[in-house]
C-alpha angles and dihedrals in degrees: 000000000000101000140033107265096225128085109252123228113246122222092264092056096252125117119265130203092220114102125209109238114230093235092058114093119244092239091070106100118242092234088064089060091049093047091048091050091048092050089048090052091050092049092046091048091050091049092045091050092050094046096045093046091047092048096047105029095092093045091049092047091052092045097051098030088200121097094214094056091045092053093048092048093049090046090052091052090052092047093052091051092049093047089051089050091050091051090049091051091049089052091049090057090051099253109149108209092215091064094057099040095101093049091049091049093054092043090049092053092052093045090046092059092047096044098043094115092051092047088049089055090051092052090046088050091055091051091044091054091046096047093046098206088161139359137209108292096025119130109235137175130212101207094193091060095030088232127146128186149120126286106246101177140358120201132166090264107037147003118232116212127190105210128213086246087068096251134118122238119196107198123184111239091235088065093043091056093049098049135063115265122189113206112202092181097053117130121221 
């Protein structure tokens, strides 16, 4: 029997899912237990993300055969693990997600209106990665700007281009989908 079998009361009066081990003296504040549990969750999430990405990165790279899709997939895996860790930490501190659902809904609506251009770039990034008009390492030209260069990175939000003038251009994917792009490295 390693822990007291009752749910302890947190400092704010709500129930907590952290149990006080029997070997721990009573003078240790309860917030120390919650903070220790939260730190443990963060460390375990970080380790899990590293291990899972390391285990599956080669398989994902072989499956997609495109570095940009592999990076996005591995980033999504990391994000899911970290969101799960955040939800676990919220539960440790006694926050019931049902109680804050309305606040999150209203906040999401406001943020959605403000972040519409960024969300549009994300959606364009998904279509850009699916359509494959260019890939990392391809030489492309933007005729409107009379700029040529090599694609250095493709993310869900932007495309990074290293120009022949030795400068970097970071172009939102929403703009890349709406303009003409000439790919000199495209295969038939």
